Coordinates of C-alpha atoms in Angstrom, one line a residue:
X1 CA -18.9 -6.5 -17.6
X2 CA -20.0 -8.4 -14.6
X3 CA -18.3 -8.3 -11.4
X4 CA -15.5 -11.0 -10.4
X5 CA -15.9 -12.2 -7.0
X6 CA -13.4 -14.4 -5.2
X7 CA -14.1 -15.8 -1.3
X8 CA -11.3 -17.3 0.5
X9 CA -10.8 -18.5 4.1
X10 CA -8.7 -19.7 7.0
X11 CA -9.3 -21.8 9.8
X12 CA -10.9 -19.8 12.5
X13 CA -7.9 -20.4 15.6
X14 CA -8.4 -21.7 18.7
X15 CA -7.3 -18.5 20.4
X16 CA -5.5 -19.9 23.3
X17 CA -1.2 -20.1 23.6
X18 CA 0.9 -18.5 21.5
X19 CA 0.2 -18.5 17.5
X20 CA 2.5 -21.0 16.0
X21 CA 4.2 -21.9 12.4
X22 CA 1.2 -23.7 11.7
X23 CA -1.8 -20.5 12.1
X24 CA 1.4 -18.7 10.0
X25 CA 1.2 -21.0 7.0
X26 CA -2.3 -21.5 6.9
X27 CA -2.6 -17.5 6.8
X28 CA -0.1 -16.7 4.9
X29 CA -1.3 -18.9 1.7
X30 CA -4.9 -17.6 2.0
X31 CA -3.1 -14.2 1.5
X32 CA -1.5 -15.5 -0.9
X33 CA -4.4 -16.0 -3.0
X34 CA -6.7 -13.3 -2.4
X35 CA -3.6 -10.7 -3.2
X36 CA -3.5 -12.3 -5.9
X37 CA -7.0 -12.2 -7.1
X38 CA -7.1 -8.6 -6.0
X39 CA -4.6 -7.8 -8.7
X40 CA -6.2 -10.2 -11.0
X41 CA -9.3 -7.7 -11.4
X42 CA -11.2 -9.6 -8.6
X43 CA -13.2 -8.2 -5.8
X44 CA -11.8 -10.4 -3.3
X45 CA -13.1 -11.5 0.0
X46 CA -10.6 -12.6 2.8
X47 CA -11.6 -14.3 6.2
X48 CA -10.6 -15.6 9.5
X49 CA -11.0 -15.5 13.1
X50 CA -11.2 -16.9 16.2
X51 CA -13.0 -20.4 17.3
X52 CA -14.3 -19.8 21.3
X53 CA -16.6 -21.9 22.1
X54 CA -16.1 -25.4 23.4
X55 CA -15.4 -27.6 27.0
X56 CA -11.8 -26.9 26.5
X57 CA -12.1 -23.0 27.1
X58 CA -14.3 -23.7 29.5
X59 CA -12.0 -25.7 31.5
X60 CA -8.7 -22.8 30.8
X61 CA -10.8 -20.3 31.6
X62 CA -11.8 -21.8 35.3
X63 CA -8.2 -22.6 35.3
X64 CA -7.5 -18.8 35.2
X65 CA -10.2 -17.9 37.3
X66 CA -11.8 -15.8 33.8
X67 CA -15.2 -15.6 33.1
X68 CA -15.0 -17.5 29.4
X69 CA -16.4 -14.4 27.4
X70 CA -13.6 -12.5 29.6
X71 CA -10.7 -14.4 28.9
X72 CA -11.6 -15.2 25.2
X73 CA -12.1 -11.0 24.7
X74 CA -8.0 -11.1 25.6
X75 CA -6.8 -14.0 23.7
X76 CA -8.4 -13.3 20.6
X77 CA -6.2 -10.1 20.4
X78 CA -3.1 -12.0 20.3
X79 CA -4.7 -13.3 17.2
X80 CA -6.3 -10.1 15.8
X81 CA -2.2 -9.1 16.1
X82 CA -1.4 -11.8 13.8
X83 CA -2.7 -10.6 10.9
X84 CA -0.8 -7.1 11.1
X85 CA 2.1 -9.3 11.8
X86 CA 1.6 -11.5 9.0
X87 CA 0.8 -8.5 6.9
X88 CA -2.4 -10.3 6.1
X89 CA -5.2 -8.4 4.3
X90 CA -8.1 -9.6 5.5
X91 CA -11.4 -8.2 5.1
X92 CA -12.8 -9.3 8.5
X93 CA -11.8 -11.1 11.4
X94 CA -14.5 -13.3 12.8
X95 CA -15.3 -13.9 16.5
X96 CA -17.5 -16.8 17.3
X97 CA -19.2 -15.3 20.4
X98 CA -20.2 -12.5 18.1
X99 CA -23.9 -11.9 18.2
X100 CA -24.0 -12.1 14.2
X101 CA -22.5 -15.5 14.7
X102 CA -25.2 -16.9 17.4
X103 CA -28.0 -15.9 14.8
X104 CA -26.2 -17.7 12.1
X105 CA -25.7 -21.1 13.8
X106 CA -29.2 -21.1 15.8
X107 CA -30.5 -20.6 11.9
X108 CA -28.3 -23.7 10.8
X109 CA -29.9 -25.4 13.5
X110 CA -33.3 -24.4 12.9
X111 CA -33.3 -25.9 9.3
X112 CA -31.8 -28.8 10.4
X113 CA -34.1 -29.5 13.0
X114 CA -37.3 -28.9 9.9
X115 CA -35.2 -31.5 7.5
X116 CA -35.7 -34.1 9.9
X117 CA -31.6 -34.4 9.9
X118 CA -31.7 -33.9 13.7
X119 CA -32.7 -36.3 16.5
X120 CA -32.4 -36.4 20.2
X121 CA -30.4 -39.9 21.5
X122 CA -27.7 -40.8 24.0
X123 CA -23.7 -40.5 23.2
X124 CA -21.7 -42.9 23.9
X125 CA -18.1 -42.7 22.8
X126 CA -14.2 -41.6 23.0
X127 CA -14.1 -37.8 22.9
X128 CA -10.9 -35.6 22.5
X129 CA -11.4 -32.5 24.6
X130 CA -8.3 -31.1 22.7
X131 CA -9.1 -31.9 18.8
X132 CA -12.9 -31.1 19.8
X133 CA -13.3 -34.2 18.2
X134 CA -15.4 -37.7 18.3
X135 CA -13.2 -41.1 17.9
X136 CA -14.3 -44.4 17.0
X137 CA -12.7 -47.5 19.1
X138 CA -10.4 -48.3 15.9
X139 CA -9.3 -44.6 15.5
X140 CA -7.7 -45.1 20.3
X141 CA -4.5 -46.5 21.0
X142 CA -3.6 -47.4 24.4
X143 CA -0.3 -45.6 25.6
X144 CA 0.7 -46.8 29.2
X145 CA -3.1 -47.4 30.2
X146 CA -4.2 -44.0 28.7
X147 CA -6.1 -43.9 25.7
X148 CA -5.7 -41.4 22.6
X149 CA -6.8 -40.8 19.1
X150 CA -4.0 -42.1 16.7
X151 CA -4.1 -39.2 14.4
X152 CA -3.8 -36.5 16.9
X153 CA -1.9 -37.8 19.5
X154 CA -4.4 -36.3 22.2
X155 CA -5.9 -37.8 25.1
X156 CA -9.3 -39.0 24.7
X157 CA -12.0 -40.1 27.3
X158 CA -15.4 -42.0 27.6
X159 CA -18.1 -39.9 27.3
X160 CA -22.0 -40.9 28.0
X161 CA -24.6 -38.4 27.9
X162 CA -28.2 -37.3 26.3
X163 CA -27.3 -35.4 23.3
X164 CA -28.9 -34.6 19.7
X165 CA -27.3 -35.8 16.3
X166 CA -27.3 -35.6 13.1
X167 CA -28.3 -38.5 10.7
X168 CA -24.8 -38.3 8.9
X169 CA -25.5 -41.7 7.8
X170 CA -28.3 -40.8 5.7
X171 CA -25.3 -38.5 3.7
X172 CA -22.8 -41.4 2.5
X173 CA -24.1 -41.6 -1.1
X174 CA -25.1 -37.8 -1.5
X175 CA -22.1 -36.9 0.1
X176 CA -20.3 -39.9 -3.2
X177 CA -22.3 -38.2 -5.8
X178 CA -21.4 -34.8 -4.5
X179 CA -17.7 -35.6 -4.6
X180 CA -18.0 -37.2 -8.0
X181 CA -20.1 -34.3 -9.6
X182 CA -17.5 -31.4 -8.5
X183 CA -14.2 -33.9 -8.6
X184 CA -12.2 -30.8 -7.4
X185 CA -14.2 -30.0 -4.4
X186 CA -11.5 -31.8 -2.0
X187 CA -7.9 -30.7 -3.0
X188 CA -4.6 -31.9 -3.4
X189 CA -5.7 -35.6 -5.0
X190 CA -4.9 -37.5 -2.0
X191 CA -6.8 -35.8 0.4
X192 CA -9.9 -36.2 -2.3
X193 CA -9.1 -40.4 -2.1
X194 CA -8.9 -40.2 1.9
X195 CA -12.1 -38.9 2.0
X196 CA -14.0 -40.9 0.0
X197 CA -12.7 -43.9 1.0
X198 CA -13.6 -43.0 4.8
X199 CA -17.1 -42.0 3.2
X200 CA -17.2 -45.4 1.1
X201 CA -17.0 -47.4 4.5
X202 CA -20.1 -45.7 5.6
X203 CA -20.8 -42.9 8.1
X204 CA -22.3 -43.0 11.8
X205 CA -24.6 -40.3 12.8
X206 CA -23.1 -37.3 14.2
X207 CA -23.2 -36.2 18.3
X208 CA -23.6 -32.4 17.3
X209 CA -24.7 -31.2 20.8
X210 CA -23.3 -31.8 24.9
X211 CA -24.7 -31.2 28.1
X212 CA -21.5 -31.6 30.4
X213 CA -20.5 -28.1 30.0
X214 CA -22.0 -24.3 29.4
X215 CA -19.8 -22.3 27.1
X216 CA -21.2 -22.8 23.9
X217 CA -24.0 -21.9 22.0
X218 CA -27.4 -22.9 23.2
X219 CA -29.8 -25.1 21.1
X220 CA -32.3 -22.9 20.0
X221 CA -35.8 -25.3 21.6
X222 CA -33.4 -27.0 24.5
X223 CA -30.7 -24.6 26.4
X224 CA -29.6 -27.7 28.5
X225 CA -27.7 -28.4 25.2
X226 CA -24.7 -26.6 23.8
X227 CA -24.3 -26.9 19.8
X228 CA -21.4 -29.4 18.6
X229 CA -18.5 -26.6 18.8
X230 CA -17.9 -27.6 14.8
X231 CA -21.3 -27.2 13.9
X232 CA -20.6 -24.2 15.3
X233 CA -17.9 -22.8 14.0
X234 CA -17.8 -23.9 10.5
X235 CA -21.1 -21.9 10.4
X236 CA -18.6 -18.6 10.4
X237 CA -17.7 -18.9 6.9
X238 CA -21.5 -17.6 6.6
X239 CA -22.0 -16.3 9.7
X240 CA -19.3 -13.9 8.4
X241 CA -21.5 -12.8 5.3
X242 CA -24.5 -11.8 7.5
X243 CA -26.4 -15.1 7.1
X244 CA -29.2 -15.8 7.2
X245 CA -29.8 -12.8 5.3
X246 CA -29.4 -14.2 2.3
X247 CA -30.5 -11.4 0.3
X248 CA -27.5 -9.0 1.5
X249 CA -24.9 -8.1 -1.0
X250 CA -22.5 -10.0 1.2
X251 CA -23.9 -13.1 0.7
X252 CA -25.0 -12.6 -2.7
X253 CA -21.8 -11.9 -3.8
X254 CA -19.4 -14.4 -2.6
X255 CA -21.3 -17.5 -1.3
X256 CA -20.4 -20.3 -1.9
X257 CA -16.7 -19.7 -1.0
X258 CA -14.1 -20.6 -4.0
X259 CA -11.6 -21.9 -1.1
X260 CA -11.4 -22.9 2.3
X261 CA -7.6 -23.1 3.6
X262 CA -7.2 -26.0 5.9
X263 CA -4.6 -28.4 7.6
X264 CA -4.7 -31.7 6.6
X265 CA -5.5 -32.5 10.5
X266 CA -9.1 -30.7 10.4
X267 CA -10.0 -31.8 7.0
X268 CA -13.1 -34.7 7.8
X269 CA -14.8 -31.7 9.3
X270 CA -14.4 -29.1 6.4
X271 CA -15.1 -31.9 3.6
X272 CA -17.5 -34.3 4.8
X273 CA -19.7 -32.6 8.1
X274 CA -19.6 -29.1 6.4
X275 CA -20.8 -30.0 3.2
X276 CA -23.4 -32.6 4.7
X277 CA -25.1 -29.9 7.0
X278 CA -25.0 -27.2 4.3
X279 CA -26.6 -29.5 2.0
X280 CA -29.5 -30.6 4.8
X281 CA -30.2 -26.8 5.4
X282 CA -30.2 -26.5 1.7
X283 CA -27.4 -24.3 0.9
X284 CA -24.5 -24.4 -1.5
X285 CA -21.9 -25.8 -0.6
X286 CA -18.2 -24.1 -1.1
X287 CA -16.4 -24.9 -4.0
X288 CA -13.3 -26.3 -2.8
X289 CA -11.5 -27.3 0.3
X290 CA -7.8 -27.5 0.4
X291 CA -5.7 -29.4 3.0
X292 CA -2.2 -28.4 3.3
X293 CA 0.4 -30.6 5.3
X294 CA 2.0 -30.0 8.6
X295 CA 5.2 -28.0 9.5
X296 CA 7.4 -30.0 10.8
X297 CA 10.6 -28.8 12.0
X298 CA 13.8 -30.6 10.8
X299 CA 11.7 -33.6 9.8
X300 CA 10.3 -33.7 12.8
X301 CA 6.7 -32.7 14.2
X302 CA 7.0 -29.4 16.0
X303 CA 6.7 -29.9 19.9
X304 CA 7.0 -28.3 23.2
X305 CA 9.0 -31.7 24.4
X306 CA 11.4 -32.0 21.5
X307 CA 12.6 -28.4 21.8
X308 CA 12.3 -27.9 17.9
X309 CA 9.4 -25.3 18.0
X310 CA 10.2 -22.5 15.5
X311 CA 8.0 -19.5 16.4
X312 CA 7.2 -17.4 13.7
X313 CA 6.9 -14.5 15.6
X314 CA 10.5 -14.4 16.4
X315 CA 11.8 -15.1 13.1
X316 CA 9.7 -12.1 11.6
X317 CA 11.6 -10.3 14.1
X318 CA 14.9 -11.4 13.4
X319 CA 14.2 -11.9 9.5
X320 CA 11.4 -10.1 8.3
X321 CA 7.9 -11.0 7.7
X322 CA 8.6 -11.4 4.0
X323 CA 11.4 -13.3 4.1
X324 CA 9.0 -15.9 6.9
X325 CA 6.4 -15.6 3.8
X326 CA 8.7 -16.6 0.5
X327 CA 10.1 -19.0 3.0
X328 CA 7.0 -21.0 3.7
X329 CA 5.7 -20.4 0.1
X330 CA 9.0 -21.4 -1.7
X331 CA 10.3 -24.1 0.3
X332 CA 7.0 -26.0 1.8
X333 CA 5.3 -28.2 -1.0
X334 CA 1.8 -27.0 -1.0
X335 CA -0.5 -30.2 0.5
X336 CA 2.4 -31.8 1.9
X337 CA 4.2 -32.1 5.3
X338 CA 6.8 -29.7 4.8
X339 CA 10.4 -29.5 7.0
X340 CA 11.5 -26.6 7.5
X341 CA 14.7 -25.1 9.8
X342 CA 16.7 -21.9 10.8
X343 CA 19.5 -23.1 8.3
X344 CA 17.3 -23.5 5.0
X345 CA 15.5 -19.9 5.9
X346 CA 19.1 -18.3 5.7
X347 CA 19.7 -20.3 2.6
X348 CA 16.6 -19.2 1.0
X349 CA 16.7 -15.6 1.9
X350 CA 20.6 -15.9 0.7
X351 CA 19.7 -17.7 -2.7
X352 CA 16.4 -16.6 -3.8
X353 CA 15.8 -12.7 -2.3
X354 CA 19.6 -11.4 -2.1
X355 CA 21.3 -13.3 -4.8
X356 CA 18.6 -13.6 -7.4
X357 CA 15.8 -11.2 -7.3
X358 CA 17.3 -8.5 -5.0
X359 CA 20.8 -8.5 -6.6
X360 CA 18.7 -7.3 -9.9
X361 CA 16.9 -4.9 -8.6
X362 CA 20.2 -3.5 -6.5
X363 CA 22.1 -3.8 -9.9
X364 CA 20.2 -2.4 -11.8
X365 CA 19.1 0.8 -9.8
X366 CA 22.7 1.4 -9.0
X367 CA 23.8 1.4 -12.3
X368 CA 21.1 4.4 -13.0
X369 CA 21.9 6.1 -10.1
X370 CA 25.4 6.1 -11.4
X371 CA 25.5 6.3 -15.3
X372 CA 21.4 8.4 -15.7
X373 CA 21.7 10.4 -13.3
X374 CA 19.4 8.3 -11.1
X375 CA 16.4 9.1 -13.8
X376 CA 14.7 6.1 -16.1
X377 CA 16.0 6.7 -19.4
X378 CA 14.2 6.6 -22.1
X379 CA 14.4 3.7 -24.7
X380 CA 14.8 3.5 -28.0
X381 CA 13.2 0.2 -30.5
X382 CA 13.4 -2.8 -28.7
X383 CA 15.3 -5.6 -30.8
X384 CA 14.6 -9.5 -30.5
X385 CA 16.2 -10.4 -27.5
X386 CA 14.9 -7.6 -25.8
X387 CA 10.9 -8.6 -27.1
X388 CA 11.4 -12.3 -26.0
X389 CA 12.3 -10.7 -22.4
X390 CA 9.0 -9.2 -21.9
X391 CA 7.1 -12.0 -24.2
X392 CA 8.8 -14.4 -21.4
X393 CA 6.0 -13.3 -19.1
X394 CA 3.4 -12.0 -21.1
X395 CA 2.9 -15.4 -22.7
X396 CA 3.0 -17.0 -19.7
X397 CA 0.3 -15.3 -17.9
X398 CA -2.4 -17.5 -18.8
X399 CA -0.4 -20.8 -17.2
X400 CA 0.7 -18.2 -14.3
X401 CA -3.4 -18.1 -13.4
X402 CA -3.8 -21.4 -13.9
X403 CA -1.7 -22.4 -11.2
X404 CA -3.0 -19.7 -8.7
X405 CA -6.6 -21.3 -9.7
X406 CA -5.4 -24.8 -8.9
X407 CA -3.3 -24.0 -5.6
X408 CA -0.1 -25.1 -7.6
X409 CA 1.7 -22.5 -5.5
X410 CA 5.4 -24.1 -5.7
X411 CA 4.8 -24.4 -9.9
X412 CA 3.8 -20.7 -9.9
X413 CA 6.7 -19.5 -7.8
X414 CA 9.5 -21.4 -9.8
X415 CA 8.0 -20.2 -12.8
X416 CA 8.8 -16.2 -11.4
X417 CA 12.0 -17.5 -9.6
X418 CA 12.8 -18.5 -13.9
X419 CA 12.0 -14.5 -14.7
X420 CA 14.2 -13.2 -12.5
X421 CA 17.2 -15.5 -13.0
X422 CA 16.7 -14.7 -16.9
X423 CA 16.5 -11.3 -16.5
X424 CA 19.7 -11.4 -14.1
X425 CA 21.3 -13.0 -17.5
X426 CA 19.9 -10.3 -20.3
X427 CA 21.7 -8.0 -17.9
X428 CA 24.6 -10.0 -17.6
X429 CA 24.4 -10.7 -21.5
X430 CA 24.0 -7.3 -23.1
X431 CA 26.7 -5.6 -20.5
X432 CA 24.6 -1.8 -20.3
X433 CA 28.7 -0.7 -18.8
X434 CA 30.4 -1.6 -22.2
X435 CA 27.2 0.1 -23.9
X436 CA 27.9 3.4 -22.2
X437 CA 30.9 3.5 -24.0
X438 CA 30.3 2.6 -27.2
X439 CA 26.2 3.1 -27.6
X440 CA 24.3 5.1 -25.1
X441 CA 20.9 4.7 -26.7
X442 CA 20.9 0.8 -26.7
X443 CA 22.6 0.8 -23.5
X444 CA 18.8 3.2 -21.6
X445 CA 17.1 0.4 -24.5
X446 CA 18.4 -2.4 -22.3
X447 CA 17.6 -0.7 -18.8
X448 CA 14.5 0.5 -19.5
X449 CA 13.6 -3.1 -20.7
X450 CA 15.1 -4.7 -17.7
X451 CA 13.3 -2.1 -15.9
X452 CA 10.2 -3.4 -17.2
X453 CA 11.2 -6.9 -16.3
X454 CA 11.9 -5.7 -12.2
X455 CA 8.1 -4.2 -12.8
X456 CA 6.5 -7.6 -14.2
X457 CA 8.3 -10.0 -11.8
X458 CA 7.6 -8.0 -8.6
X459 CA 3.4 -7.7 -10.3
X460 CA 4.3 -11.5 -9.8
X461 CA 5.7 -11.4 -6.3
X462 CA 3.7 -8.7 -4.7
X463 CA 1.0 -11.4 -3.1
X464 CA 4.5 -13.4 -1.8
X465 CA 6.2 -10.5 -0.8
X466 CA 3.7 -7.6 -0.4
X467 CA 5.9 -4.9 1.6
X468 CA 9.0 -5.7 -0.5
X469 CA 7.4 -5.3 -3.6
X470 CA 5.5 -1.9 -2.7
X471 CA 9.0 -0.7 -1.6
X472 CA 9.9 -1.3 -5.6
X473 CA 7.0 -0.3 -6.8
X474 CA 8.0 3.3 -4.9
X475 CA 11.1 3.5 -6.2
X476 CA 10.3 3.2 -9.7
X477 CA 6.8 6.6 -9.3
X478 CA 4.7 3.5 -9.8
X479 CA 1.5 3.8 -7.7
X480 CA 0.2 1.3 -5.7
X481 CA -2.9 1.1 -7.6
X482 CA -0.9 -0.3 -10.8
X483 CA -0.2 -3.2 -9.1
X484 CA -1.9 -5.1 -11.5
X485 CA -1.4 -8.5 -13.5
X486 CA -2.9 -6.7 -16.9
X487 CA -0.2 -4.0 -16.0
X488 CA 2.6 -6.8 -16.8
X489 CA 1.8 -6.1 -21.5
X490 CA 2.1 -2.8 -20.4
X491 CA 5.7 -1.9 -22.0
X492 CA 5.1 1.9 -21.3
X493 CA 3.9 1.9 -17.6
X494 CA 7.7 3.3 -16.6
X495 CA 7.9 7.1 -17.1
X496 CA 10.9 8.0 -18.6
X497 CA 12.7 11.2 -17.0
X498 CA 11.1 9.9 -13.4
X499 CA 13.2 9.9 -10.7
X500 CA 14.5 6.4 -9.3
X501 CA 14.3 6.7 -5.5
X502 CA 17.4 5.8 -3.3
X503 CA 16.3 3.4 -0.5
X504 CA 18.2 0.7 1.4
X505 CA 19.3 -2.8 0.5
X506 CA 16.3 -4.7 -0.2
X507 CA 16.6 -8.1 1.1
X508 CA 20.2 -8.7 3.5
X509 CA 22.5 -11.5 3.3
X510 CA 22.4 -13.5 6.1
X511 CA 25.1 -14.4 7.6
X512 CA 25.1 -18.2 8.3
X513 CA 27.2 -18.7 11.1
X514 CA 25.7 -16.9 13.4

């Protein structure tokens, strides 16, 4: 049987200030996905990094009186951190100063160069420093006499120099047919229509190289010109698979990518530049790109002036790192601008982890520990209602994939929030503490079967919740190993006899005054 591959990616972060929600979110759905696709039978592939190039280290560097290479080598620790924080499980963490990286982008540039795609001109034009980004004069407002890009909010200024670019008007109608021959290449919907109504109203060539600063990588035939900082790092995606050796198992395996994790804010870059230079150098393009909405923070974009920042670092601290993960997943609509607040993540960790979920699995394993002498019992024939438990899930597994395979993350976890708040019922329903009175062999029939269920549903949440879940998965004797969706038909997976292991509470109340 041939192998299943699966290649996901983050952003690479601009590794400078402290990581906020929005590096979370983005992180925390890749994982998301690629736990899931672990336990799905897939080999999968999990990347992201740091993004180090560009005027606007440069100029923070000199600021700290840091050689660039210097002061990038401590910031990107902070963000190496962030995935043990996150509880991310990355296969690699990408730096674009990294030598494999230079030989990957001079390569890019190299084919480019042969196409005929490249040519050297003069720039003139609004340029953010902060988005890294080009502006056209209908994209600038004018705030109090200074200018800024109307998207981003960030200061632009008038830039003229010598510089090579890319003839990204030559891409308009390959770039149509492309979207219209892989219609889910661009994801959610709306994003796909943004795009190619931008790319209907024709595209400019490209600026894809400066001469006003040095931190950057060098064009390969001119070193008085620094490669476009995107064209530099969307090239880690391959740069990350040992590219250009495109014979390596790497490669081979899991290029293109199934998914790129974006924000909506960096999405003309992913879906339109990225795609057009692959395609020029003639190689695949990834299979789909998928821009999530902002964080905002009680309805309101998070910022340093509005005092509404919520830092996820400090909620992991004073939550937990998997209550900050169901959080985002559960109450953030994936692909749009989701508000979030202090007072909703108490609710949530109330409602959802201690009342539903948790309160079963603290139920139930007290009631063993109690009445079996803390030891599964062992079942006797399952009747109806106790088959249309289990068939509850099994049946659904196909839809369950589905969603995972569509990034219809808030379908998929209502679906398991469903499980759990049936299985809470059953319990409630067949009332094991009457049983033990009147029949002891239905009554370890009903827990082993709801035992099952606390198995299947945490199967479900382990890429949500991943430390939770292996805390579960321990107390039942179940190894990590059988964390696995085919694991959910498996009715016999639960040893009889075993030992369930006392551990604390699982998930807290919160208390909501404080």
């Amino acid at each position: 049987m041939p192998e299943k591959n699966f290649y996901i990616t983050t952003p690479i972060y601009y590794p400078s200030g402290k990581p906020h929600m929005g590096h979370a979110y983005s992180s925390i759905i890749a994982d998301v996905f690629a736990r899931f696709k672990k336990i799905d039978g897939y080999k999968a592939y999990f990347l992201t990094g740091t993004d180090e190039h560009g005027l606007k280290i440069q100029r923070e560097a000199k600021k700290n009186n840091k050689d660039p290479k210097k002061f990038c080598d401590e910031l990107s620790i902070t963000f190496k951190n962030l995935t043990k924080t996150l509880n991310l499980s990355n296969n690699d963490f990408i730096r674009t100063t990294e030598k494999r990286h230079y030989d990957s982008v001079k390569e890019i540039w190299e084919r480019l160069e042969k196409s005929g795609d490249i040519y050297l001109g003069k720039y003139s034009g609004w340029y953010s420093v902060s988005d890294e980004a080009y502006y056209d004069e209908e994209e600038i407002i004018d705030e109090n006499g200074s200018k800024k890009s109307k998207t981003s909010g960030s200061k632009v200024e008038w830039v003229e120099e010598e510089s090579y670019f890319f003839k990204l008007s030559a891409w308009s109608n390959k770039l149509l047919k492309f979207y219209q021959e892989n219609p889910k290449f661009i994801l959610p919907v709306s994003r796909r229509n943004e795009v190619v109504n931008f790319v209907k109203k024709g595209l400019k060539d490209l600026s894809v190289s400066r001469t006003s600063f040095s931190w950057g990588i060098p064009v390969p035939s001119n070193k008085k010109h620094i490669i476009y900082v995107w064209l530099d790092a969307l090239t880690n995606y391959i740069s990350a698979l040992k590219f250009p050796d495109t014979e390596n198992k790497l490669y081979r395996d899991f290029w293109p990518a199934d998914l790129h994790i974006i924000g909506k804010d960096i999405l003309r870059f992913h879906a339109i530049y990225w795609p057009a230079f692959l395609l020029a150098a003639k190689i695949k393009p990834p299979k789909r790109v998928y821009g999530h909405g902002w964080i905002l923070s009680d309805e309101k974009k998070m910022s340093k002036s509005l005092g509404n920042i919520l830092d996820p670092l400090e909620i992991i601290k004073d939550y937990g790192v998997d209550q900050l993960r169901y959080y985002l997943i559960k109450e953030v609509s994936l692909g749009n601008d989701g508000s979030i607040s202090l007072e909703n993540l108490k609710n949530c960790i109330n409602n959802d982890l201690a009342n539903n979920f948790g309160n079963l699995c603290q139920r139930v394993f007290s009631f063993i520990d109690k009445n079996c002498d803390s030891k599964i019992p062992s079942p006797d024939k399952f009747n109806t209602r106790d088959k249309e438990l289990s068939d509850e899930i099994i049946k659904k597994i196909s839809d369950l994939k589905y969603m995972i395979d569509n990034q219809e993350l808030n379908s998929y976890i209502k679906e398991v929030i469903n499980f759990s708040f049936n299985s809470n019922k059953y319990f409630n329903d067949l009332e094991p503490w009457k049983l033990k009175k009147t029949n002891k062999v239905r009554m370890n029939t009903v827990l082993y079967c709801i035992l099952n269920q606390i198995k299947s549903i945490s199967i479900l949440l382990y890429p949500i919740i991943p430390s939770s879940i292996e805390k579960i998965f321990d107390k039942l004797n179940l190894k990590k190993e059988e964390l696995n969706i085919e694991q959910i038909k498996n009715l016999n997976l639960i040893v009889p006899g075993k030992i369930i292991k006392k551990s604390n509470i699982l998930f807290k109340k919160i208390d909501n005054d404080n």
